[in-house]
mmCIF file of C-alpha atoms in Angstrom:
data_model
loop_
_atom_site.group_PDB
_atom_site.id
_atom_site.type_symbol
_atom_site.label_atom_id
_atom_site.label_comp_id
_atom_site.label_asym_id
_atom_site.label_seq_id
_atom_site.Cartn_x
_atom_site.Cartn_y
_atom_site.Cartn_z
ATOM 1 C CA UNK B 190 132.053 117.427 79.621
ATOM 2 C CA UNK B 191 135.839 117.553 80.143
ATOM 3 C CA UNK B 192 135.919 121.046 78.693
ATOM 4 C CA UNK B 193 133.132 122.187 80.992
ATOM 5 C CA UNK B 194 135.097 120.963 84.026
ATOM 6 C CA UNK B 195 138.102 122.993 82.924
ATOM 7 C CA UNK B 196 135.960 126.098 82.422
ATOM 8 C CA UNK B 197 134.208 125.635 85.772
ATOM 9 C CA UNK B 198 137.584 125.355 87.491
ATOM 10 C CA UNK B 199 138.684 128.681 86.003
ATOM 11 C CA UNK B 200 135.376 130.371 86.806
ATOM 12 C CA UNK B 201 135.621 129.100 90.383
ATOM 13 C CA UNK B 202 139.171 130.488 90.669
ATOM 14 C CA UNK B 203 138.010 133.901 89.419
ATOM 15 C CA UNK B 204 134.911 133.902 91.685
ATOM 16 C CA UNK B 205 132.710 134.757 88.714
ATOM 17 C CA UNK B 206 129.483 133.463 90.348
ATOM 18 C CA UNK B 207 129.921 135.857 93.282
ATOM 19 C CA UNK B 208 130.483 138.760 90.909
ATOM 20 C CA UNK B 209 127.260 137.825 89.118
ATOM 21 C CA UNK B 210 125.327 137.881 92.388
ATOM 22 C CA UNK B 211 124.910 134.086 92.740
ATOM 23 C CA UNK B 212 125.223 132.351 96.071
ATOM 24 C CA UNK B 213 127.316 129.473 94.719
ATOM 25 C CA UNK B 214 129.029 128.106 91.644
ATOM 26 C CA UNK B 215 126.354 125.406 91.462
ATOM 27 C CA UNK B 216 123.577 127.992 91.308
ATOM 28 C CA UNK B 217 125.442 129.973 88.636
ATOM 29 C CA UNK B 218 126.072 126.793 86.593
ATOM 30 C CA UNK B 219 122.434 125.729 86.747
ATOM 31 C CA UNK B 220 121.327 129.164 85.562
ATOM 32 C CA UNK B 221 123.946 129.506 82.823
ATOM 33 C CA UNK B 222 123.624 126.002 81.353
ATOM 34 C CA UNK B 223 119.839 125.714 81.899
ATOM 35 C CA UNK B 224 120.198 122.473 83.862
ATOM 36 C CA UNK B 225 118.803 121.226 87.150
ATOM 37 C CA UNK B 226 120.480 122.286 90.391
ATOM 38 C CA UNK B 227 121.294 118.680 91.330
ATOM 39 C CA UNK B 228 123.047 118.159 87.983
ATOM 40 C CA UNK B 229 124.941 121.392 88.440
ATOM 41 C CA UNK B 230 126.023 120.413 91.945
ATOM 42 C CA UNK B 231 127.354 117.088 90.696
ATOM 43 C CA UNK B 232 129.324 118.865 87.968
ATOM 44 C CA UNK B 233 130.880 121.262 90.491
ATOM 45 C CA UNK B 234 131.705 118.484 92.968
ATOM 46 C CA UNK B 235 133.302 116.403 90.205
ATOM 47 C CA UNK B 236 135.308 119.409 89.035
ATOM 48 C CA UNK B 237 136.700 120.013 92.504
ATOM 49 C CA UNK B 238 137.444 116.339 93.117
ATOM 50 C CA UNK B 239 139.336 116.013 89.838
ATOM 51 C CA UNK B 240 141.489 119.147 90.134
ATOM 52 C CA UNK B 241 144.320 116.927 91.381
ATOM 53 C CA UNK B 242 143.297 113.973 89.175
ATOM 54 C CA UNK B 243 144.454 114.898 85.642
ATOM 55 C CA UNK B 244 144.315 111.213 84.669
ATOM 56 C CA UNK B 245 140.538 111.173 85.118
ATOM 57 C CA UNK B 246 140.157 114.431 83.206
ATOM 58 C CA UNK B 247 142.257 112.981 80.354
ATOM 59 C CA UNK B 248 140.194 109.773 80.159
ATOM 60 C CA UNK B 249 136.996 111.839 80.075
ATOM 61 C CA UNK B 250 138.380 114.122 77.355
ATOM 62 C CA UNK B 251 139.411 111.156 75.193
ATOM 63 C CA UNK B 252 135.996 109.563 75.498
ATOM 64 C CA UNK B 253 137.480 106.503 77.190
ATOM 65 C CA UNK B 254 135.040 106.753 80.128
ATOM 66 C CA UNK B 255 131.747 108.522 80.778
ATOM 67 C CA UNK B 256 131.163 111.530 82.999
ATOM 68 C CA UNK B 257 129.183 109.388 85.472
ATOM 69 C CA UNK B 258 132.129 106.990 85.843
ATOM 70 C CA UNK B 259 134.561 109.853 86.396
ATOM 71 C CA UNK B 260 132.193 111.361 88.954
ATOM 72 C CA UNK B 261 131.894 108.035 90.808
ATOM 73 C CA UNK B 262 135.621 107.155 90.687
ATOM 74 C CA UNK B 263 136.614 110.649 91.829
ATOM 75 C CA UNK B 264 134.895 109.955 95.150
ATOM 76 C CA UNK B 265 137.589 107.382 95.920
ATOM 77 C CA UNK B 266 140.641 109.129 97.388
ATOM 78 C CA UNK B 267 143.081 106.498 96.093
ATOM 79 C CA UNK B 268 144.252 106.168 92.499
ATOM 80 C CA UNK B 269 142.275 103.084 91.463
ATOM 81 C CA UNK B 270 141.916 103.738 87.749
ATOM 82 C CA UNK B 271 138.550 103.719 85.938
ATOM 83 C CA UNK B 272 137.376 100.473 87.661
ATOM 84 C CA UNK B 273 135.758 99.251 84.462
ATOM 85 C CA UNK B 274 135.135 95.823 85.979
ATOM 86 C CA UNK B 275 132.310 97.441 87.973
ATOM 87 C CA UNK B 276 129.192 99.224 86.776
ATOM 88 C CA UNK B 277 128.496 102.777 87.967
ATOM 89 C CA UNK B 278 126.441 101.601 90.942
ATOM 90 C CA UNK B 279 129.258 99.236 91.911
ATOM 91 C CA UNK B 280 131.813 102.061 91.786
ATOM 92 C CA UNK B 281 129.597 104.197 94.017
ATOM 93 C CA UNK B 282 129.271 101.360 96.526
ATOM 94 C CA UNK B 283 133.022 100.899 96.518
ATOM 95 C CA UNK B 284 133.479 104.629 97.066
ATOM 96 C CA UNK B 285 131.089 104.530 100.027
ATOM 97 C CA UNK B 286 133.117 101.712 101.602
ATOM 98 C CA UNK B 287 136.339 103.732 101.364
ATOM 99 C CA UNK B 288 135.080 106.985 102.828
ATOM 100 C CA UNK B 289 137.256 108.034 105.750
ATOM 101 C CA UNK B 290 135.167 109.597 108.518
ATOM 102 C CA UNK B 291 137.048 111.436 111.234
ATOM 103 C CA UNK B 292 135.718 111.318 114.789
ATOM 104 C CA UNK B 293 134.896 115.023 114.770
ATOM 105 C CA UNK B 294 133.058 114.635 111.459
ATOM 106 C CA UNK B 295 131.025 111.746 112.844
ATOM 107 C CA UNK B 296 129.940 113.827 115.830
ATOM 108 C CA UNK B 297 129.119 116.743 113.549
ATOM 109 C CA UNK B 298 126.887 114.648 111.276
ATOM 110 C CA UNK B 299 124.880 113.571 114.333
ATOM 111 C CA UNK B 300 124.569 117.154 115.567
ATOM 112 C CA UNK B 301 123.539 118.339 112.105
ATOM 113 C CA UNK B 302 120.589 115.941 111.877
ATOM 114 C CA UNK B 303 117.412 117.900 111.166
ATOM 115 C CA UNK B 304 113.840 117.638 109.918
ATOM 116 C CA UNK B 305 111.674 120.514 108.688
ATOM 117 C CA UNK B 306 107.920 120.164 108.156
ATOM 118 C CA UNK B 307 106.344 123.164 106.466
ATOM 119 C CA UNK B 308 102.617 123.497 105.707
ATOM 120 C CA UNK B 309 101.109 125.607 102.968
ATOM 121 C CA UNK B 310 99.057 128.636 104.017
ATOM 122 C CA UNK B 311 95.826 126.622 104.138
ATOM 123 C CA UNK B 312 97.610 123.473 105.428
ATOM 124 C CA UNK B 313 96.295 121.479 102.483
ATOM 125 C CA UNK B 314 99.828 120.378 101.583
ATOM 126 C CA UNK B 315 102.864 119.702 103.736
ATOM 127 C CA UNK B 316 106.473 119.733 102.610
ATOM 128 C CA UNK B 317 109.137 117.715 104.439
ATOM 129 C CA UNK B 318 112.891 117.857 104.048
ATOM 130 C CA UNK B 319 115.917 117.224 106.207
ATOM 131 C CA UNK B 320 119.121 115.282 106.626
ATOM 132 C CA UNK B 321 120.425 112.280 108.562
ATOM 133 C CA UNK B 322 123.839 110.775 109.111
ATOM 134 C CA UNK B 323 124.580 107.570 107.216
ATOM 135 C CA UNK B 324 123.510 104.986 109.823
ATOM 136 C CA UNK B 325 120.254 106.711 110.746
ATOM 137 C CA UNK B 326 119.456 107.387 107.095
ATOM 138 C CA UNK B 327 119.920 103.708 106.256
ATOM 139 C CA UNK B 328 117.576 102.704 109.109
ATOM 140 C CA UNK B 329 114.833 105.119 108.028
ATOM 141 C CA UNK B 330 115.172 104.094 104.387
ATOM 142 C CA UNK B 331 114.998 100.383 105.263
ATOM 143 C CA UNK B 332 111.914 100.768 107.480
ATOM 144 C CA UNK B 333 110.067 102.913 104.938
ATOM 145 C CA UNK B 334 110.955 100.550 102.097
ATOM 146 C CA UNK B 335 109.778 97.490 104.030
ATOM 147 C CA UNK B 336 106.530 99.224 105.011
ATOM 148 C CA UNK B 337 106.027 100.418 101.432
ATOM 149 C CA UNK B 338 106.498 96.873 100.140
ATOM 150 C CA UNK B 339 103.738 95.680 102.499
ATOM 151 C CA UNK B 340 101.148 98.079 101.092
ATOM 152 C CA UNK B 341 98.573 96.190 99.004
ATOM 153 C CA UNK B 342 97.952 96.972 95.366
ATOM 154 C CA UNK B 343 95.200 99.412 94.510
ATOM 155 C CA UNK B 344 91.947 97.840 93.249
ATOM 156 C CA UNK B 345 92.879 98.589 89.628
ATOM 157 C CA UNK B 346 96.105 96.609 89.998
ATOM 158 C CA UNK B 347 98.430 99.618 90.099
ATOM 159 C CA UNK B 348 100.971 100.071 92.865
ATOM 160 C CA UNK B 349 101.953 103.744 92.714
ATOM 161 C CA UNK B 350 105.570 104.753 92.242
ATOM 162 C CA UNK B 351 108.267 104.221 94.872
ATOM 163 C CA UNK B 352 108.208 107.759 96.255
ATOM 164 C CA UNK B 353 104.397 107.698 96.649
ATOM 165 C CA UNK B 354 104.515 104.332 98.441
ATOM 166 C CA UNK B 355 107.241 105.540 100.803
ATOM 167 C CA UNK B 356 105.276 108.704 101.620
ATOM 168 C CA UNK B 357 102.160 106.612 102.265
ATOM 169 C CA UNK B 358 104.200 104.226 104.424
ATOM 170 C CA UNK B 359 105.461 107.174 106.482
ATOM 171 C CA UNK B 360 101.887 108.307 107.176
ATOM 172 C CA UNK B 361 100.824 104.806 108.220
ATOM 173 C CA UNK B 362 103.836 104.433 110.526
ATOM 174 C CA UNK B 363 102.936 107.720 112.207
ATOM 175 C CA UNK B 364 99.351 106.676 112.971
ATOM 176 C CA UNK B 365 98.586 105.631 116.526
ATOM 177 C CA UNK B 366 96.943 102.231 116.727
ATOM 178 C CA UNK B 367 96.964 101.458 120.446
ATOM 179 C CA UNK B 368 93.512 101.033 122.038
ATOM 180 C CA UNK B 369 92.641 102.508 125.417
ATOM 181 C CA UNK B 370 94.278 100.340 128.104
ATOM 182 C CA UNK B 371 92.002 97.823 129.813
ATOM 183 C CA UNK B 372 89.007 98.658 127.620
ATOM 184 C CA UNK B 373 86.615 95.720 127.222
ATOM 185 C CA UNK B 374 83.560 95.745 124.992
ATOM 186 C CA UNK B 375 80.899 93.126 125.754
ATOM 187 C CA UNK B 376 78.303 92.207 123.129
ATOM 188 C CA UNK B 377 75.067 90.918 124.621
ATOM 189 C CA UNK B 378 72.075 89.656 122.659
ATOM 190 C CA UNK B 379 69.053 91.539 123.984
ATOM 191 C CA UNK B 380 66.763 88.467 124.100
ATOM 192 C CA UNK B 381 69.180 85.649 124.880
ATOM 193 C CA UNK B 382 70.981 87.761 127.469
ATOM 194 C CA UNK B 383 67.818 87.970 129.531
ATOM 195 C CA UNK B 384 67.027 84.270 129.127
ATOM 196 C CA UNK B 385 70.564 83.278 130.125
ATOM 197 C CA UNK B 386 70.535 85.491 133.216
ATOM 198 C CA UNK B 387 73.810 87.116 132.188
ATOM 199 C CA UNK B 388 75.561 83.791 131.726
ATOM 200 C CA UNK B 389 76.419 84.324 128.042
ATOM 201 C CA UNK B 390 78.288 87.223 126.456
ATOM 202 C CA UNK B 391 80.843 87.745 123.685
ATOM 203 C CA UNK B 392 83.997 89.793 124.134
ATOM 204 C CA UNK B 393 85.294 92.028 121.367
ATOM 205 C CA UNK B 394 87.531 89.940 119.079
ATOM 206 C CA UNK B 395 87.180 87.096 121.553
ATOM 207 C CA UNK B 396 85.151 84.027 122.559
ATOM 208 C CA UNK B 397 81.887 83.529 124.404
ATOM 209 C CA UNK B 398 82.416 83.736 128.149
ATOM 210 C CA UNK B 399 80.340 82.861 131.168
ATOM 211 C CA UNK B 400 79.442 84.966 134.183
ATOM 212 C CA UNK B 401 82.418 84.041 136.362
ATOM 213 C CA UNK B 402 84.986 84.504 133.597
ATOM 214 C CA UNK B 403 83.403 87.811 132.678
ATOM 215 C CA UNK B 404 83.527 88.987 136.285
ATOM 216 C CA UNK B 405 87.236 88.152 136.458
ATOM 217 C CA UNK B 406 88.020 89.943 133.199
ATOM 218 C CA UNK B 407 86.084 93.041 134.211
ATOM 219 C CA UNK B 408 87.582 93.235 137.693
ATOM 220 C CA UNK B 409 89.832 96.216 137.015
ATOM 221 C CA UNK B 410 88.905 97.371 133.529
ATOM 222 C CA UNK B 411 86.635 99.984 132.034
ATOM 223 C CA UNK B 412 83.634 98.302 130.450
ATOM 224 C CA UNK B 413 81.271 99.034 127.602
ATOM 225 C CA UNK B 414 78.196 96.899 126.935
ATOM 226 C CA UNK B 415 76.728 96.880 123.423
ATOM 227 C CA UNK B 416 73.194 95.511 123.208
ATOM 228 C CA UNK B 417 72.077 93.881 119.988
ATOM 229 C CA UNK B 418 68.574 93.216 118.781
ATOM 230 C CA UNK B 419 67.202 89.727 118.174
ATOM 231 C CA UNK B 420 68.664 89.612 114.645
ATOM 232 C CA UNK B 421 72.100 90.713 115.896
ATOM 233 C CA UNK B 422 71.910 94.292 114.592
ATOM 234 C CA UNK B 423 73.415 96.913 116.928
ATOM 235 C CA UNK B 424 71.856 100.286 117.645
ATOM 236 C CA UNK B 425 71.221 102.845 114.878
ATOM 237 C CA UNK B 426 71.780 106.602 114.855
ATOM 238 C CA UNK B 427 70.261 107.604 111.488
ATOM 239 C CA UNK B 428 71.090 111.189 110.519
ATOM 240 C CA UNK B 429 71.501 112.409 114.093
ATOM 241 C CA UNK B 430 75.252 111.699 114.134
ATOM 242 C CA UNK B 431 77.786 111.752 111.321
ATOM 243 C CA UNK B 432 80.607 109.939 113.101
ATOM 244 C CA UNK B 433 79.907 106.473 114.434
ATOM 245 C CA UNK B 434 80.173 106.551 118.255
ATOM 246 C CA UNK B 435 82.902 104.330 119.737
ATOM 247 C CA UNK B 436 80.407 101.681 120.842
ATOM 248 C CA UNK B 437 78.815 101.445 117.389
ATOM 249 C CA UNK B 438 82.234 101.464 115.731
ATOM 250 C CA UNK B 439 83.325 98.461 117.788
ATOM 251 C CA UNK B 440 80.032 96.739 117.067
ATOM 252 C CA UNK B 441 80.507 97.150 113.302
ATOM 253 C CA UNK B 442 84.078 95.856 113.463
ATOM 254 C CA UNK B 443 82.864 92.906 115.552
ATOM 255 C CA UNK B 444 80.098 92.199 113.022
ATOM 256 C CA UNK B 445 82.598 92.202 110.134
ATOM 257 C CA UNK B 446 84.773 89.582 111.797
ATOM 258 C CA UNK B 447 87.345 92.012 113.218
ATOM 259 C CA UNK B 448 88.990 92.430 109.827
ATOM 260 C CA UNK B 449 88.765 94.544 106.704
ATOM 261 C CA UNK B 450 85.595 93.742 104.761
ATOM 262 C CA UNK B 451 87.203 94.477 101.364
ATOM 263 C CA UNK B 452 87.157 91.417 99.152
ATOM 264 C CA UNK B 453 90.532 89.687 99.256
ATOM 265 C CA UNK B 454 91.837 91.666 102.254
ATOM 266 C CA UNK B 455 92.306 89.971 105.614
ATOM 267 C CA UNK B 456 93.982 92.899 107.344
ATOM 268 C CA UNK B 457 93.200 93.385 111.033
ATOM 269 C CA UNK B 458 95.502 96.414 111.208
ATOM 270 C CA UNK B 459 94.124 99.919 111.919
ATOM 271 C CA UNK B 460 90.499 99.122 111.196
ATOM 272 C CA UNK B 461 88.154 102.038 110.518
ATOM 273 C CA UNK B 462 84.400 102.359 109.936
ATOM 274 C CA UNK B 463 83.187 103.930 106.697
ATOM 275 C CA UNK B 464 79.793 105.109 105.389
ATOM 276 C CA UNK B 465 78.973 103.118 102.220
ATOM 277 C CA UNK B 466 76.603 105.898 101.136
ATOM 278 C CA UNK B 467 78.493 109.054 102.181
ATOM 279 C CA UNK B 468 76.955 111.195 104.889
ATOM 280 C CA UNK B 469 77.151 114.184 102.541
ATOM 281 C CA UNK B 470 74.891 112.306 100.119
ATOM 282 C CA UNK B 471 72.266 111.409 102.692
ATOM 283 C CA UNK B 472 73.886 108.287 104.111
ATOM 284 C CA UNK B 473 72.830 107.221 107.584
ATOM 285 C CA UNK B 474 74.963 106.258 110.563
ATOM 286 C CA UNK B 475 73.248 102.884 110.742
ATOM 287 C CA UNK B 476 74.821 99.412 110.733
ATOM 288 C CA UNK B 477 73.483 98.692 107.250
ATOM 289 C CA UNK B 478 75.370 101.695 105.859
ATOM 290 C CA UNK B 479 78.588 101.160 107.773
ATOM 291 C CA UNK B 480 81.443 98.848 106.819
ATOM 292 C CA UNK B 481 84.836 97.995 108.268
ATOM 293 C CA UNK B 482 87.876 98.895 106.170
ATOM 294 C CA UNK B 483 91.579 98.831 106.930
ATOM 295 C CA UNK B 484 93.409 102.158 106.869
ATOM 296 C CA UNK B 485 94.763 101.585 103.348
ATOM 297 C CA UNK B 486 91.430 100.723 101.735
ATOM 298 C CA UNK B 487 89.627 103.495 103.638
ATOM 299 C CA UNK B 488 92.008 106.430 103.424
ATOM 300 C CA UNK B 489 93.946 105.646 100.248
ATOM 301 C CA UNK B 490 91.557 103.659 98.033
ATOM 302 C CA UNK B 491 88.235 105.335 98.908
ATOM 303 C CA UNK B 492 89.022 108.862 100.051
ATOM 304 C CA UNK B 493 92.274 109.588 98.223
ATOM 305 C CA UNK B 494 91.808 107.647 94.962
ATOM 306 C CA UNK B 495 88.003 108.001 94.857
ATOM 307 C CA UNK B 496 87.036 104.344 94.315
ATOM 308 C CA UNK B 497 83.345 103.579 94.908
ATOM 309 C CA UNK B 498 82.157 100.804 97.225
ATOM 310 C CA UNK B 499 79.723 98.099 96.199
ATOM 311 C CA UNK B 500 78.654 94.927 97.949
ATOM 312 C CA UNK B 501 78.937 91.639 96.097
ATOM 313 C CA UNK B 502 75.392 90.244 95.660
ATOM 314 C CA UNK B 503 76.426 86.675 96.571
ATOM 315 C CA UNK B 504 78.735 86.828 99.569
ATOM 316 C CA UNK B 505 78.265 90.470 100.603
ATOM 317 C CA UNK B 506 81.962 91.248 100.608
ATOM 318 C CA UNK B 507 83.098 94.702 99.604
ATOM 319 C CA UNK B 508 84.520 95.412 96.176
ATOM 320 C CA UNK B 509 85.613 98.684 94.571
ATOM 321 C CA UNK B 510 84.617 100.360 91.340
ATOM 322 C CA UNK B 511 87.093 102.691 89.660
ATOM 323 C CA UNK B 512 85.907 106.317 89.480
ATOM 324 C CA UNK B 513 84.798 107.545 86.076
ATOM 325 C CA UNK B 514 87.118 110.537 86.416
ATOM 326 C CA UNK B 515 90.478 110.014 88.171
ATOM 327 C CA UNK B 516 91.241 112.409 90.995
#
């Protein structure tokens, strides 16, 4: 490794990469040594940082310290020795603390902030990359990590790796979950509503209310009334509609206790209505074939991972069966 740094220094001085048609020494190194570009970049950065640090080069050449330690210590502008009392991560943290940021550099890092989102030709896959200054990067990383840690396990007990969980957390953070302002859904039993002369109704995710309270609540709001049959079942749409209309969607969520119906999940966050028997397989848009799932169990568990839904015969809660062939 010490010899490679010496050779890279000489090649850089002679501008060999440019003569070979490469855009940078890192690109030339990656191609010549058959290594990854990130590894090559770290080699080149370490070479340039240690040009004026012959002590670090000597320790590397003697085998006294590893390349990773030399790379980490070389980030510290002061002569601090090999810092063997710290592990590599500790040296990198110490280096980060000692970075001197000039005012003009701080402004530049803010101006250079960028994000690129590029879809494939058929938009079936999106690629994201960009850069943030230190403070903003730390905020984004912290929020994504906290959101990723809140994601439940998949039904088979797996969690997915860290990068997958962070990407999933980013999607969930981007979803809009605010209902239409001043929207009130009133559930009225078709038979009892007539007998009670409008004196008994149930608000969405709320208590029973009387006529006067209902009149006050509805004074300046948009209202939707959902009628239910004698056995409490809301209206059905059969095969005439694939997507559950807003009124039916709210009725299903109300029926399922305003929470995810998946066994063991009490989430009330971003609830969605799902066809137990898929529409494409003849499923109907009827209450008996619709179930409330949170965003994670609906989008990730069912649609992305392909788990099948089944109702528990005793308590009727939803459980998942692992697909025979993983997606």
